[in-house]
PDB file of C-alpha atoms in Angstrom:
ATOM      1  CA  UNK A 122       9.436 -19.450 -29.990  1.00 45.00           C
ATOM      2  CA  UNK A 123       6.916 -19.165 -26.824  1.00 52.00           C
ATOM      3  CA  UNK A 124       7.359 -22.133 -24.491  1.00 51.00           C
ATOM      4  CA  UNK A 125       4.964 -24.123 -24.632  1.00 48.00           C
ATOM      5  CA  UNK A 126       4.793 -26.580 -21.922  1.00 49.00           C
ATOM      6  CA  UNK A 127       7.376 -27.027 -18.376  1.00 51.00           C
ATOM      7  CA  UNK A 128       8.512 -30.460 -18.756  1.00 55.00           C
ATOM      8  CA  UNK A 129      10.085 -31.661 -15.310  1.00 54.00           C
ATOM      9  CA  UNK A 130      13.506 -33.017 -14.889  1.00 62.00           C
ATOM     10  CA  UNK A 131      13.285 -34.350 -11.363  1.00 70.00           C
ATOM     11  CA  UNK A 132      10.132 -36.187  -9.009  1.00 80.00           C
ATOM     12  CA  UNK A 133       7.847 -33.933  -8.384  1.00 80.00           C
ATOM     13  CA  UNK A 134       8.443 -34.451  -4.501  1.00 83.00           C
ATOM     14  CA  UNK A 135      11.846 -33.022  -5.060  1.00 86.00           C
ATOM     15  CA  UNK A 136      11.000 -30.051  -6.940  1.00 85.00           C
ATOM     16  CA  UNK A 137       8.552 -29.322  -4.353  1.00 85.00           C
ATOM     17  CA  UNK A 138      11.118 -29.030  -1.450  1.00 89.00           C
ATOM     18  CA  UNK A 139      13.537 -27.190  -4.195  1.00 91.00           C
ATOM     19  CA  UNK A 140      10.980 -24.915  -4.669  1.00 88.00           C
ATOM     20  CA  UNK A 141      10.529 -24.286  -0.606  1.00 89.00           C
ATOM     21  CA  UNK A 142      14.587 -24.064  -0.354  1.00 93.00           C
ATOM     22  CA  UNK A 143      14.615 -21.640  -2.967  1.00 94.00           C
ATOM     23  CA  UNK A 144      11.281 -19.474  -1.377  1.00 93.00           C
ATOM     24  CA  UNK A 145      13.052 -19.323   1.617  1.00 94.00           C
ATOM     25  CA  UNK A 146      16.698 -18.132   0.539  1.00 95.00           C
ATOM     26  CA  UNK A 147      15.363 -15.795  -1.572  1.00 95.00           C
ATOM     27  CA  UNK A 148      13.345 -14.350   1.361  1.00 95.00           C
ATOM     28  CA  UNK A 149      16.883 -14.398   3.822  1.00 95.00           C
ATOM     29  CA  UNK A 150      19.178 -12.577   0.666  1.00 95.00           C
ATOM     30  CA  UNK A 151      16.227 -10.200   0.197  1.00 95.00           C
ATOM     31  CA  UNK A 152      16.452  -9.017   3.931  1.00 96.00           C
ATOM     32  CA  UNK A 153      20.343  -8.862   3.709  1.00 94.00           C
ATOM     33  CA  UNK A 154      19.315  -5.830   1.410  1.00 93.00           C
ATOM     34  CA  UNK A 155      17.095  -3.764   3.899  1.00 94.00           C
ATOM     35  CA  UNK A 156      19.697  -1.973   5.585  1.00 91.00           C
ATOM     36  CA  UNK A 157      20.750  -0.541   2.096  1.00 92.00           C
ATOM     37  CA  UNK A 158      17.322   0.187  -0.036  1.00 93.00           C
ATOM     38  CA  UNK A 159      14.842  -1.076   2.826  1.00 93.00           C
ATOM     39  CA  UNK A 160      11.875  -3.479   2.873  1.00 95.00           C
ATOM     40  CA  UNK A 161      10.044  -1.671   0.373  1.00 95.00           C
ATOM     41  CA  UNK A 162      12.869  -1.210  -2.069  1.00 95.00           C
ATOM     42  CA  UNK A 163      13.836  -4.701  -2.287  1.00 95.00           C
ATOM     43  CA  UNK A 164      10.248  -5.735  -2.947  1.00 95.00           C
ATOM     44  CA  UNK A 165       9.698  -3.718  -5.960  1.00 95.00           C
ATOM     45  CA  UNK A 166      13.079  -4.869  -7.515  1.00 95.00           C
ATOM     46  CA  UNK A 167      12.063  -8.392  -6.382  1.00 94.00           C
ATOM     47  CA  UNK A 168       8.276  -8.128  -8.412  1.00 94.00           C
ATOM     48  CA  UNK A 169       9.778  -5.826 -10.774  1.00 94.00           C
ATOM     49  CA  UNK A 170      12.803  -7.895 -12.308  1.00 95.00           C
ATOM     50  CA  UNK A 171      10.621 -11.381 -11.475  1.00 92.00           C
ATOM     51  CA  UNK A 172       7.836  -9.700 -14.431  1.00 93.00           C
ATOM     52  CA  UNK A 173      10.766  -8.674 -16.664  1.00 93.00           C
ATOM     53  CA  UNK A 174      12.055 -12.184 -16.284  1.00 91.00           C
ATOM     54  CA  UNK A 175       8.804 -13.825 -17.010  1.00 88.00           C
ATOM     55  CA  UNK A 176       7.938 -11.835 -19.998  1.00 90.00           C
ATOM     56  CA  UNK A 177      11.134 -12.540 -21.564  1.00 89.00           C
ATOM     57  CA  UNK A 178      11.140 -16.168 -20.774  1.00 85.00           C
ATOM     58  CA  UNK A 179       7.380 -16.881 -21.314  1.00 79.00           C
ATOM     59  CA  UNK A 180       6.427 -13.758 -23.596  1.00 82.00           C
ATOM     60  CA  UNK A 181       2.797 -13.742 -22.994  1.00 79.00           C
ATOM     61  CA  UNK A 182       0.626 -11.682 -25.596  1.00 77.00           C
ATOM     62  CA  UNK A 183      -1.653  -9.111 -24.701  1.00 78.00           C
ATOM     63  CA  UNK A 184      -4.666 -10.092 -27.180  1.00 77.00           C
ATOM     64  CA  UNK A 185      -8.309  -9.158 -27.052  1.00 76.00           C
ATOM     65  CA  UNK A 186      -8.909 -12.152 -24.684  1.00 72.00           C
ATOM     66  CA  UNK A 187      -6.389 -10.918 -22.185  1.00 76.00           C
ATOM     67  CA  UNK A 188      -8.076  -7.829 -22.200  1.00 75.00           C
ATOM     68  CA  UNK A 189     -10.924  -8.918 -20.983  1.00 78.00           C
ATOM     69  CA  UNK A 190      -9.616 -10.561 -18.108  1.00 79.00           C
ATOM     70  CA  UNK A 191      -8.050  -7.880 -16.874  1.00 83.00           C
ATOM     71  CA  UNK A 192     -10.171  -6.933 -13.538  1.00 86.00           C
ATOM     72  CA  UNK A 193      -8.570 -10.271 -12.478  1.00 86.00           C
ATOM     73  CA  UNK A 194      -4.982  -9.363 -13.737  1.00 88.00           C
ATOM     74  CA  UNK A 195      -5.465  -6.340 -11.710  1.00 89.00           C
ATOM     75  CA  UNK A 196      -6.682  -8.420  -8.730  1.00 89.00           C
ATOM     76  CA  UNK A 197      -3.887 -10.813  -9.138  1.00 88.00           C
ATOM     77  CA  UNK A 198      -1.684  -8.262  -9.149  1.00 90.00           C
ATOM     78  CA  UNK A 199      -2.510  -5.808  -6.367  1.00 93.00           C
ATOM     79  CA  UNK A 200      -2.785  -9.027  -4.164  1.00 91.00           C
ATOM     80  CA  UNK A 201       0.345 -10.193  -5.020  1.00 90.00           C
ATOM     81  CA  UNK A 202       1.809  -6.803  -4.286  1.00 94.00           C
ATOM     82  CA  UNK A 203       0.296  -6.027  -0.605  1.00 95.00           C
ATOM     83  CA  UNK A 204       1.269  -9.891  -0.032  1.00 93.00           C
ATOM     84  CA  UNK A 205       5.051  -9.183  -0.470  1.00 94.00           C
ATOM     85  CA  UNK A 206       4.810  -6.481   0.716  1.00 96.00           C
ATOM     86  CA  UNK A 207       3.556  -7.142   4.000  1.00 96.00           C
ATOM     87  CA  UNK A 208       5.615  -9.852   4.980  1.00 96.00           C
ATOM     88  CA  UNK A 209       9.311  -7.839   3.763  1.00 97.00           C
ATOM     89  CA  UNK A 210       8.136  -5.398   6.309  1.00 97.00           C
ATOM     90  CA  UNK A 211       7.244  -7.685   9.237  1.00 96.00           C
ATOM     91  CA  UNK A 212      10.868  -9.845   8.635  1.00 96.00           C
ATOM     92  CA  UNK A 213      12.341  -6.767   8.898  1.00 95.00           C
ATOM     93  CA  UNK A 214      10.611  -6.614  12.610  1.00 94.00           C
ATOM     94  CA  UNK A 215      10.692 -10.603  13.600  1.00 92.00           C
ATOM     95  CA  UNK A 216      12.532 -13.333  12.233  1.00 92.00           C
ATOM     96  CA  UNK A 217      12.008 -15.148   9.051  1.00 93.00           C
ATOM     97  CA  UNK A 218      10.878 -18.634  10.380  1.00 90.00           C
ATOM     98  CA  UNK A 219       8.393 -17.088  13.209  1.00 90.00           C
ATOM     99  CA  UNK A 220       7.223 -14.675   9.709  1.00 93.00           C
ATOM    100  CA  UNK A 221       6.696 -17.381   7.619  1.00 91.00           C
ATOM    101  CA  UNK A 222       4.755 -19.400  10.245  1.00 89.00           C
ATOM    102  CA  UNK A 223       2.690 -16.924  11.094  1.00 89.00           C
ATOM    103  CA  UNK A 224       1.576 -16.304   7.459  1.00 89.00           C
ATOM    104  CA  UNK A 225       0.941 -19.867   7.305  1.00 83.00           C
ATOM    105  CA  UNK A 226      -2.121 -18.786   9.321  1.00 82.00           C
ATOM    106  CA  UNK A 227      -3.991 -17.217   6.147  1.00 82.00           C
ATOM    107  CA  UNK A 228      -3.930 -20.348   3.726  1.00 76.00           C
ATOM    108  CA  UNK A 229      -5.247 -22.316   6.798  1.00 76.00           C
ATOM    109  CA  UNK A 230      -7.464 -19.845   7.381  1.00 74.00           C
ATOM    110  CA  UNK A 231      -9.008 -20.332   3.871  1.00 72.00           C
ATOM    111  CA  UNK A 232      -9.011 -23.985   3.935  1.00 67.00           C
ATOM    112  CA  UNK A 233     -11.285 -24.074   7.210  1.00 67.00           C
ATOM    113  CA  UNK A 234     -13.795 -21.381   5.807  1.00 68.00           C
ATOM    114  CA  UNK A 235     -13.592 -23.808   2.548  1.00 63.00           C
ATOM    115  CA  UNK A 236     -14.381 -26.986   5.065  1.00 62.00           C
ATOM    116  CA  UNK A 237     -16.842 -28.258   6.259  1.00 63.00           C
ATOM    117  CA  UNK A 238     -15.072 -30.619   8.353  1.00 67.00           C
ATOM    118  CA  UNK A 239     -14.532 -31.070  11.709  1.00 63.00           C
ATOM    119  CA  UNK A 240     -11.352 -32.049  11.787  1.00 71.00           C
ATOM    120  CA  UNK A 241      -9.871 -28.663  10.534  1.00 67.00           C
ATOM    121  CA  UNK A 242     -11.096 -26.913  13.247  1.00 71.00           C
ATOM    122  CA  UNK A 243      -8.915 -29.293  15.428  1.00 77.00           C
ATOM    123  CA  UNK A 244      -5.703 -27.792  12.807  1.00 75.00           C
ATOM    124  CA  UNK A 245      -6.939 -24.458  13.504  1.00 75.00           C
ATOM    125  CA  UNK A 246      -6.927 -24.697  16.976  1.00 79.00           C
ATOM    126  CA  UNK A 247      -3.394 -26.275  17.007  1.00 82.00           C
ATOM    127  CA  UNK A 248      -1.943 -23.137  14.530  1.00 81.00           C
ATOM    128  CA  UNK A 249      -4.105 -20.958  16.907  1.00 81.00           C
ATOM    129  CA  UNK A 250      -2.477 -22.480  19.614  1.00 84.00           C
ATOM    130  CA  UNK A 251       1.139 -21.534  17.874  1.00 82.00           C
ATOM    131  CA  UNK A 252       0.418 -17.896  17.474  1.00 81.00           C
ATOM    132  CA  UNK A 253      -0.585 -17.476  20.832  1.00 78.00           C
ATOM    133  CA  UNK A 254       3.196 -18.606  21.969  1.00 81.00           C
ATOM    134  CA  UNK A 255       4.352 -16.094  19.528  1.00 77.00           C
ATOM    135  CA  UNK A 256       2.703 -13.259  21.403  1.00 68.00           C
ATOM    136  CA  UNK A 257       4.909 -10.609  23.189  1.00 60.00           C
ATOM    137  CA  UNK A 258       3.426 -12.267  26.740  1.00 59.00           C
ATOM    138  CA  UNK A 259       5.751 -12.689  30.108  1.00 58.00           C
ATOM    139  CA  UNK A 260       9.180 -12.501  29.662  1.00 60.00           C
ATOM    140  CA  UNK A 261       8.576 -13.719  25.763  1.00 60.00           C
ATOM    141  CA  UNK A 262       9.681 -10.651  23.649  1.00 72.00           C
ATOM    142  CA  UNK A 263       8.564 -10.340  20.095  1.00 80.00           C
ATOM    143  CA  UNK A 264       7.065  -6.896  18.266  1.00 87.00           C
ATOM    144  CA  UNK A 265       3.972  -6.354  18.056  1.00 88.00           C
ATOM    145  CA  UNK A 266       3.664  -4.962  14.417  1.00 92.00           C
ATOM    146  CA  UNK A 267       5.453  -7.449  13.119  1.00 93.00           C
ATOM    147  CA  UNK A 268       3.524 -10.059  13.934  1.00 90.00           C
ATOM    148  CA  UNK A 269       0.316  -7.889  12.912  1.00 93.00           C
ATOM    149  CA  UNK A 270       1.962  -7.277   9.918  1.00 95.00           C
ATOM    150  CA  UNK A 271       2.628 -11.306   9.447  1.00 94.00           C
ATOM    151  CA  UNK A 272      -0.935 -12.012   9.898  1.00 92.00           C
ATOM    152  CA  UNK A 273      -1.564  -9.475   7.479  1.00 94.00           C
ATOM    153  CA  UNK A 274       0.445 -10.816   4.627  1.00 94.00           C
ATOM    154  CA  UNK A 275      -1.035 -14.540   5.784  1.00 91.00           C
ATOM    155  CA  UNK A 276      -4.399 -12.869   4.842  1.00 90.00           C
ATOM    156  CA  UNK A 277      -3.436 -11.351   1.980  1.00 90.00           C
ATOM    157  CA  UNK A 278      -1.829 -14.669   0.879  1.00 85.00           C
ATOM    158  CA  UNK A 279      -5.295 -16.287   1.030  1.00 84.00           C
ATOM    159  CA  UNK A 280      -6.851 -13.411  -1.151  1.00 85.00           C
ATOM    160  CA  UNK A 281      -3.611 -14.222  -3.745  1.00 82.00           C
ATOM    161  CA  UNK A 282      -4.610 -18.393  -3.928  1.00 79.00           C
ATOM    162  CA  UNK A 283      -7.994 -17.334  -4.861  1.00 81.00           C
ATOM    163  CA  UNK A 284      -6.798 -14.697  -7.288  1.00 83.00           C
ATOM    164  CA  UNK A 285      -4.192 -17.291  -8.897  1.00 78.00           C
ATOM    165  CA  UNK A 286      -7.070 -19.980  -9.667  1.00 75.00           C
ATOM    166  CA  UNK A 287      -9.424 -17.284 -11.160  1.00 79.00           C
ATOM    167  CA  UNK A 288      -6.214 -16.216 -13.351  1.00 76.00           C
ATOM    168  CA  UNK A 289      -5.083 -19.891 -13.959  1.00 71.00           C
ATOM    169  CA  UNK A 290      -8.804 -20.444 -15.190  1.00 73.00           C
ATOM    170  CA  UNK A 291      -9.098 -17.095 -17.760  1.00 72.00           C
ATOM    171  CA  UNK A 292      -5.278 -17.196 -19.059  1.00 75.00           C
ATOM    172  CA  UNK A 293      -3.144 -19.979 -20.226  1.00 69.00           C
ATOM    173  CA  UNK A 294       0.089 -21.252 -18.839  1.00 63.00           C
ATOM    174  CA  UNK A 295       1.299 -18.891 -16.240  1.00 76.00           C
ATOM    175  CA  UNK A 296       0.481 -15.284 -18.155  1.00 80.00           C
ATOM    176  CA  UNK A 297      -1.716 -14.807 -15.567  1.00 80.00           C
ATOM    177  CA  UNK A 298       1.543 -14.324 -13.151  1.00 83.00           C
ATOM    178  CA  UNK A 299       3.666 -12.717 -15.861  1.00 86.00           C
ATOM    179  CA  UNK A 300       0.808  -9.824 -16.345  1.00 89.00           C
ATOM    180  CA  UNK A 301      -0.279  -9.905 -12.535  1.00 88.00           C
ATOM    181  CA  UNK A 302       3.900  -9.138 -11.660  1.00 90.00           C
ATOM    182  CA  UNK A 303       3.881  -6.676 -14.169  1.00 93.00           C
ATOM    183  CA  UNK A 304       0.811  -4.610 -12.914  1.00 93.00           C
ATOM    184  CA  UNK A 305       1.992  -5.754  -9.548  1.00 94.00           C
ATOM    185  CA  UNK A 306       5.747  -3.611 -10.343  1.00 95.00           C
ATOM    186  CA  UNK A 307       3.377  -0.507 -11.528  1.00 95.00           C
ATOM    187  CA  UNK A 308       2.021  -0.552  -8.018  1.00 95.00           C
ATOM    188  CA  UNK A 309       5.191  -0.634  -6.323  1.00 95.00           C
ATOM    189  CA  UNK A 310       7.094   1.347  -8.087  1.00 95.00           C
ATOM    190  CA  UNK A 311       6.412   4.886  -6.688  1.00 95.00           C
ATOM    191  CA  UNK A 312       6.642   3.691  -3.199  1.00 93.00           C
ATOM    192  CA  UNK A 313       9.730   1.836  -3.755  1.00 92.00           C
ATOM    193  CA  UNK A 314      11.835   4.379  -5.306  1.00 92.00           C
ATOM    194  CA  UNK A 315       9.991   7.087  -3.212  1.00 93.00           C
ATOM    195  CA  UNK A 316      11.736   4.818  -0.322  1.00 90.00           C
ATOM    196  CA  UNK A 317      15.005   3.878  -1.705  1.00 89.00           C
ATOM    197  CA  UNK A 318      15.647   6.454  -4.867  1.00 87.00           C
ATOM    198  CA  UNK A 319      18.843   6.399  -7.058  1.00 88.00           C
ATOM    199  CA  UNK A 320      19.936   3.376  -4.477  1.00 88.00           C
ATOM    200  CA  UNK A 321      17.561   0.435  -6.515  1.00 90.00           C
ATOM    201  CA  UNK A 322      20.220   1.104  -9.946  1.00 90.00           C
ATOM    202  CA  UNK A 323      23.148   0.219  -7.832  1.00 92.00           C
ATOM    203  CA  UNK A 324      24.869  -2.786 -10.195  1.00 93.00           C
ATOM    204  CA  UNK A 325      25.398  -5.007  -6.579  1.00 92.00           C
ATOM    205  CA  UNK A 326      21.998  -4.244  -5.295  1.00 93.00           C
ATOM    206  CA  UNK A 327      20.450  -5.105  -8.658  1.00 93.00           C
ATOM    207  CA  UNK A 328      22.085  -8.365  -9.072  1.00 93.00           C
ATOM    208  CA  UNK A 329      21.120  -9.986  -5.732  1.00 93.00           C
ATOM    209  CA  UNK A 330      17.750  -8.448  -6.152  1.00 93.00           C
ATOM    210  CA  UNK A 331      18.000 -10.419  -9.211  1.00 94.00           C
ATOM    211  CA  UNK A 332      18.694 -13.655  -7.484  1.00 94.00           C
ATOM    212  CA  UNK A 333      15.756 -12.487  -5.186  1.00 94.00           C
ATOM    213  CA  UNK A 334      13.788 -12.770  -8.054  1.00 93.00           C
ATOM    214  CA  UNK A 335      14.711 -15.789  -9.462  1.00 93.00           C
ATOM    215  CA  UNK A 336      14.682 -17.653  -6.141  1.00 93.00           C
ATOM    216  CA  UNK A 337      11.594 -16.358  -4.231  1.00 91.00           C
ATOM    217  CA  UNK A 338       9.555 -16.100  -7.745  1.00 86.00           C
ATOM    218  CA  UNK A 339      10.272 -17.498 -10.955  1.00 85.00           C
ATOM    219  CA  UNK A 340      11.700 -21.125  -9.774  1.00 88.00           C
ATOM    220  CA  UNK A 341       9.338 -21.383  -7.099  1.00 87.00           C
ATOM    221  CA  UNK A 342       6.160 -21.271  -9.238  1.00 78.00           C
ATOM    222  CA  UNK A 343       7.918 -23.191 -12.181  1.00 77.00           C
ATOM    223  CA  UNK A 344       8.636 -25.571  -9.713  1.00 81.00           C
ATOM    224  CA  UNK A 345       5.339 -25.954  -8.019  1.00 76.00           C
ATOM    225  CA  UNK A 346       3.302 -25.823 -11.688  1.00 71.00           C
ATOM    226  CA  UNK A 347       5.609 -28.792 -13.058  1.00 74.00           C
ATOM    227  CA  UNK A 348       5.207 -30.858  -9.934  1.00 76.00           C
ATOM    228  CA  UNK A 349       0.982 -30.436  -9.257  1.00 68.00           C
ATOM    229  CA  UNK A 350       0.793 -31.649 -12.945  1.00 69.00           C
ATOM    230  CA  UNK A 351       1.368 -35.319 -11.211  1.00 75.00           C
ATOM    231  CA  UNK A 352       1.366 -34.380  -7.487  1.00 72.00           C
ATOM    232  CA  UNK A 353      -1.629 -35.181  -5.597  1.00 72.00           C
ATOM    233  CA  UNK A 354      -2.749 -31.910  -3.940  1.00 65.00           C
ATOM    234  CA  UNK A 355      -2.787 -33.455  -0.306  1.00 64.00           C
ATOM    235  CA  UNK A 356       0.980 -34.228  -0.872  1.00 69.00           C
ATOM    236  CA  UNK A 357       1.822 -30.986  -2.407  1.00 71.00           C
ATOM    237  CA  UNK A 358       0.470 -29.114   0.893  1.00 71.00           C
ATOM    238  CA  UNK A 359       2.065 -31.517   3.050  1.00 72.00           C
ATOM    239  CA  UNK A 360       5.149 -31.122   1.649  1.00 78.00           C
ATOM    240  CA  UNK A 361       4.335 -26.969   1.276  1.00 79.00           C
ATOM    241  CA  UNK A 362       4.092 -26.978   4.954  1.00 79.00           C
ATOM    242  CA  UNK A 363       8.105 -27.607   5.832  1.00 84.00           C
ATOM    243  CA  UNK A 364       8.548 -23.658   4.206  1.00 88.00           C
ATOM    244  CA  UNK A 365       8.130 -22.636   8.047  1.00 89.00           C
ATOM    245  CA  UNK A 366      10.288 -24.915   8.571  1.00 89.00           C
ATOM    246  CA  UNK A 367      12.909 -23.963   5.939  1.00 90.00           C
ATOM    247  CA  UNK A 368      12.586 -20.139   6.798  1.00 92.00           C
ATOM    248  CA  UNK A 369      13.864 -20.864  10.059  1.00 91.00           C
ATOM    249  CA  UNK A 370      16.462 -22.696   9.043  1.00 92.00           C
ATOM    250  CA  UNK A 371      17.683 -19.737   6.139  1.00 93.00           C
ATOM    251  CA  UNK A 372      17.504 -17.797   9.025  1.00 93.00           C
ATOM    252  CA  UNK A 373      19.740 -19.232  11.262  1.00 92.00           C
ATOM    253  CA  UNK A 374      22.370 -19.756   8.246  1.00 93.00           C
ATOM    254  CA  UNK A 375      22.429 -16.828   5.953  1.00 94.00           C
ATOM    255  CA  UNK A 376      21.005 -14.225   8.870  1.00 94.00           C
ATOM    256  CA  UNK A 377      22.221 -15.776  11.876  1.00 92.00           C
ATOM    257  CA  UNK A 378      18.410 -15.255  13.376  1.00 91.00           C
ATOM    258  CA  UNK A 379      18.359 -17.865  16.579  1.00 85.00           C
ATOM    259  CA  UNK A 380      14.918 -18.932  17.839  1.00 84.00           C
ATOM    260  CA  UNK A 381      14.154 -19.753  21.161  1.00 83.00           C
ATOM    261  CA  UNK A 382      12.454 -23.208  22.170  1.00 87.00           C
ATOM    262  CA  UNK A 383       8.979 -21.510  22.991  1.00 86.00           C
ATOM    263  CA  UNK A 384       9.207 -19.827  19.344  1.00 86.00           C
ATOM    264  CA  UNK A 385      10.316 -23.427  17.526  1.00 88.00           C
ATOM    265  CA  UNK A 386       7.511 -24.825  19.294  1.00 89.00           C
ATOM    266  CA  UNK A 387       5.320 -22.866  17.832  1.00 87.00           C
ATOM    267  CA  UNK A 388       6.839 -22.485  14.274  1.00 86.00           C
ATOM    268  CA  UNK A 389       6.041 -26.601  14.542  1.00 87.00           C
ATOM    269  CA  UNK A 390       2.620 -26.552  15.606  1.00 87.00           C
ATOM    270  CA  UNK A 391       1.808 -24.504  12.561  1.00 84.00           C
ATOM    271  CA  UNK A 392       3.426 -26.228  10.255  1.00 82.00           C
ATOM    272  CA  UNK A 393       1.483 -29.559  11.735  1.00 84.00           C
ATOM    273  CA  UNK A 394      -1.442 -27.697  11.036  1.00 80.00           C
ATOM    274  CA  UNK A 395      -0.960 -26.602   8.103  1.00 76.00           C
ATOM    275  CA  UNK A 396       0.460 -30.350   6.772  1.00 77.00           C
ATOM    276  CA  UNK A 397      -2.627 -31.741   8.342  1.00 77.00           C
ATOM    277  CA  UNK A 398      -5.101 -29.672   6.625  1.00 71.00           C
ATOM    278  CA  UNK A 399      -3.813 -30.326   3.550  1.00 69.00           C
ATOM    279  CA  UNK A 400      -3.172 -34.131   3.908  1.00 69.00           C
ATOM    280  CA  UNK A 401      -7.369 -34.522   4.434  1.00 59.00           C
ATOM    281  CA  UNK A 402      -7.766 -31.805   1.426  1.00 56.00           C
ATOM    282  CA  UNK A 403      -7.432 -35.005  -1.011  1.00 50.00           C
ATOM    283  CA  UNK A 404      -9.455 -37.540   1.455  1.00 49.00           C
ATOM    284  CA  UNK A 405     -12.554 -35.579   1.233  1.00 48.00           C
ATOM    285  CA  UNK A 406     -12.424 -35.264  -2.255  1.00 44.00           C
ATOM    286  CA  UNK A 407     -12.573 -38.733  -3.179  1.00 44.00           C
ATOM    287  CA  UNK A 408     -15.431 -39.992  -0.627  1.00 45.00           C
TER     288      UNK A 408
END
């Protein structure tokens, strides 16, 4: 029988924050693997096995109606793709927490275009503020593509929220993301096993790229669908906002990545912007 419905066993604060734990592990175990299949392996087997999970948990149907939809499957998809794929290949140049920061940048991004408040361009200059300690300036060394390629996935990130409501709109339940993973793997797959070959069927590889999966995809958006069901939004980004946060703490445990004090600075003004955005998302919206 096809589930019908995600019925949450804990607040929906907490499954929030257990969905940015798990985000943010998966991310750290997923760059244990680059050394062995690279960046671009590991994100293939990370989409790849998160679809084959999802369609064998959910087991969406591909009907006349899904059909129709599918420029925005495809959209979905190829966003969700060049979004992961992006940021695997710029934590393989800086460290996870400064990444994750710095792709903070895109969803902020998207909420000030949204705004028409002036408030939000106070957050933006604050997160503006943090990247600019993250440059490679003085005797501050950082590279230079990887935080490019950062503020690359950030943007790409924005294009995937507006992808996700158009798909959460035309599909029920979360098909949308089973189908958009699935096209998502087709995309991937010739550059990942162009990269990483026989390597990807390795049984050890597979089953942390398996755990990848589970904890960087599959819990994290069950998680985050159970808990906006009675979540105010403004909360939910608030409490979305500690995943720089949390990256730089799975960093500094699982990869032993150390940050210096101008770097957490800046990791923490984004993260204030990015909570104070959101906590005036929900104050707008009701005056």
């Amino acid at each position: 029988m096809k589930p019908t419905a995600l019925k949450p066993v804990l607040p929906p604060p907490a499954l929030v924050i257990f969905s940015v734990i798990s985000t943010q592990v998966g991310s750290a175990f997923a760059k244990t693997l680059f050394g062995q299949v690279g960046p671009l392996g590991i994100v293939f087997l990370r989409v790849a096995l998160g679809a084959c999970i999802l369609l064998a948990v959910w087991r969406p149907r591909w009907t006349a109606a899904t059909q129709s939809r599918w420029p925005v499957i495809v959209g979905f998809g190829a966003s969700l793709a060049l979004m992961n794929s992006l940021f695997y290949l710029a934590i393989a140049r800086i460290p996870l927490g400064i990444a994750v920061a710095l792709e903070f940048t895109g969803p902020l991004g998207l909420a000030v275009v949204k705004s028409r408040r002036w408030i939000d361009g106070l957050w933006t200059a604050l997160a503006a503020v943090g990247v600019v300690l993250l440059a490679p300036i003085g005797n501050f060394t950082l590279d230079w593509v990887g935080v490019g390629l950062a503020l690359a996935a950030g943007l790409c990130w924005a294009g995937y929220i507006l992808m996700s409501a158009r798909a959460g709109q035309a599909l029920p339940g979360i098909d949308g993301l089973a189908w958009a993973m699935a096209f998502g793997a087709c995309l991937l797959a010739p550059v990942g096993v162009a990269t990483s070959g026989l390597d990807l069927l390795r049984p050890d590889i597979l089953a942390i790229a398996a755990g990848v999966a589970l904890m960087s995809s599959v819990l994290p958006y069950s998680f985050e669908l159970m808990a906006l069901r009675k979540l105010p939004v403004n909360v939910f980004g608030v409490l979305l906002s500690l995943e720089p946060m949390a990256a730089t703490l799975a960093g500094m445990v699982i990869l032993g990545e150390t940050l210096t004090v101008r770097s957490l600075l800046a990791v923490l003004l984004i993260s204030t912007a990015a909570a104070g955005s959101a906590c005036h998302q929900n104050r707008e919206a009701h005056q």
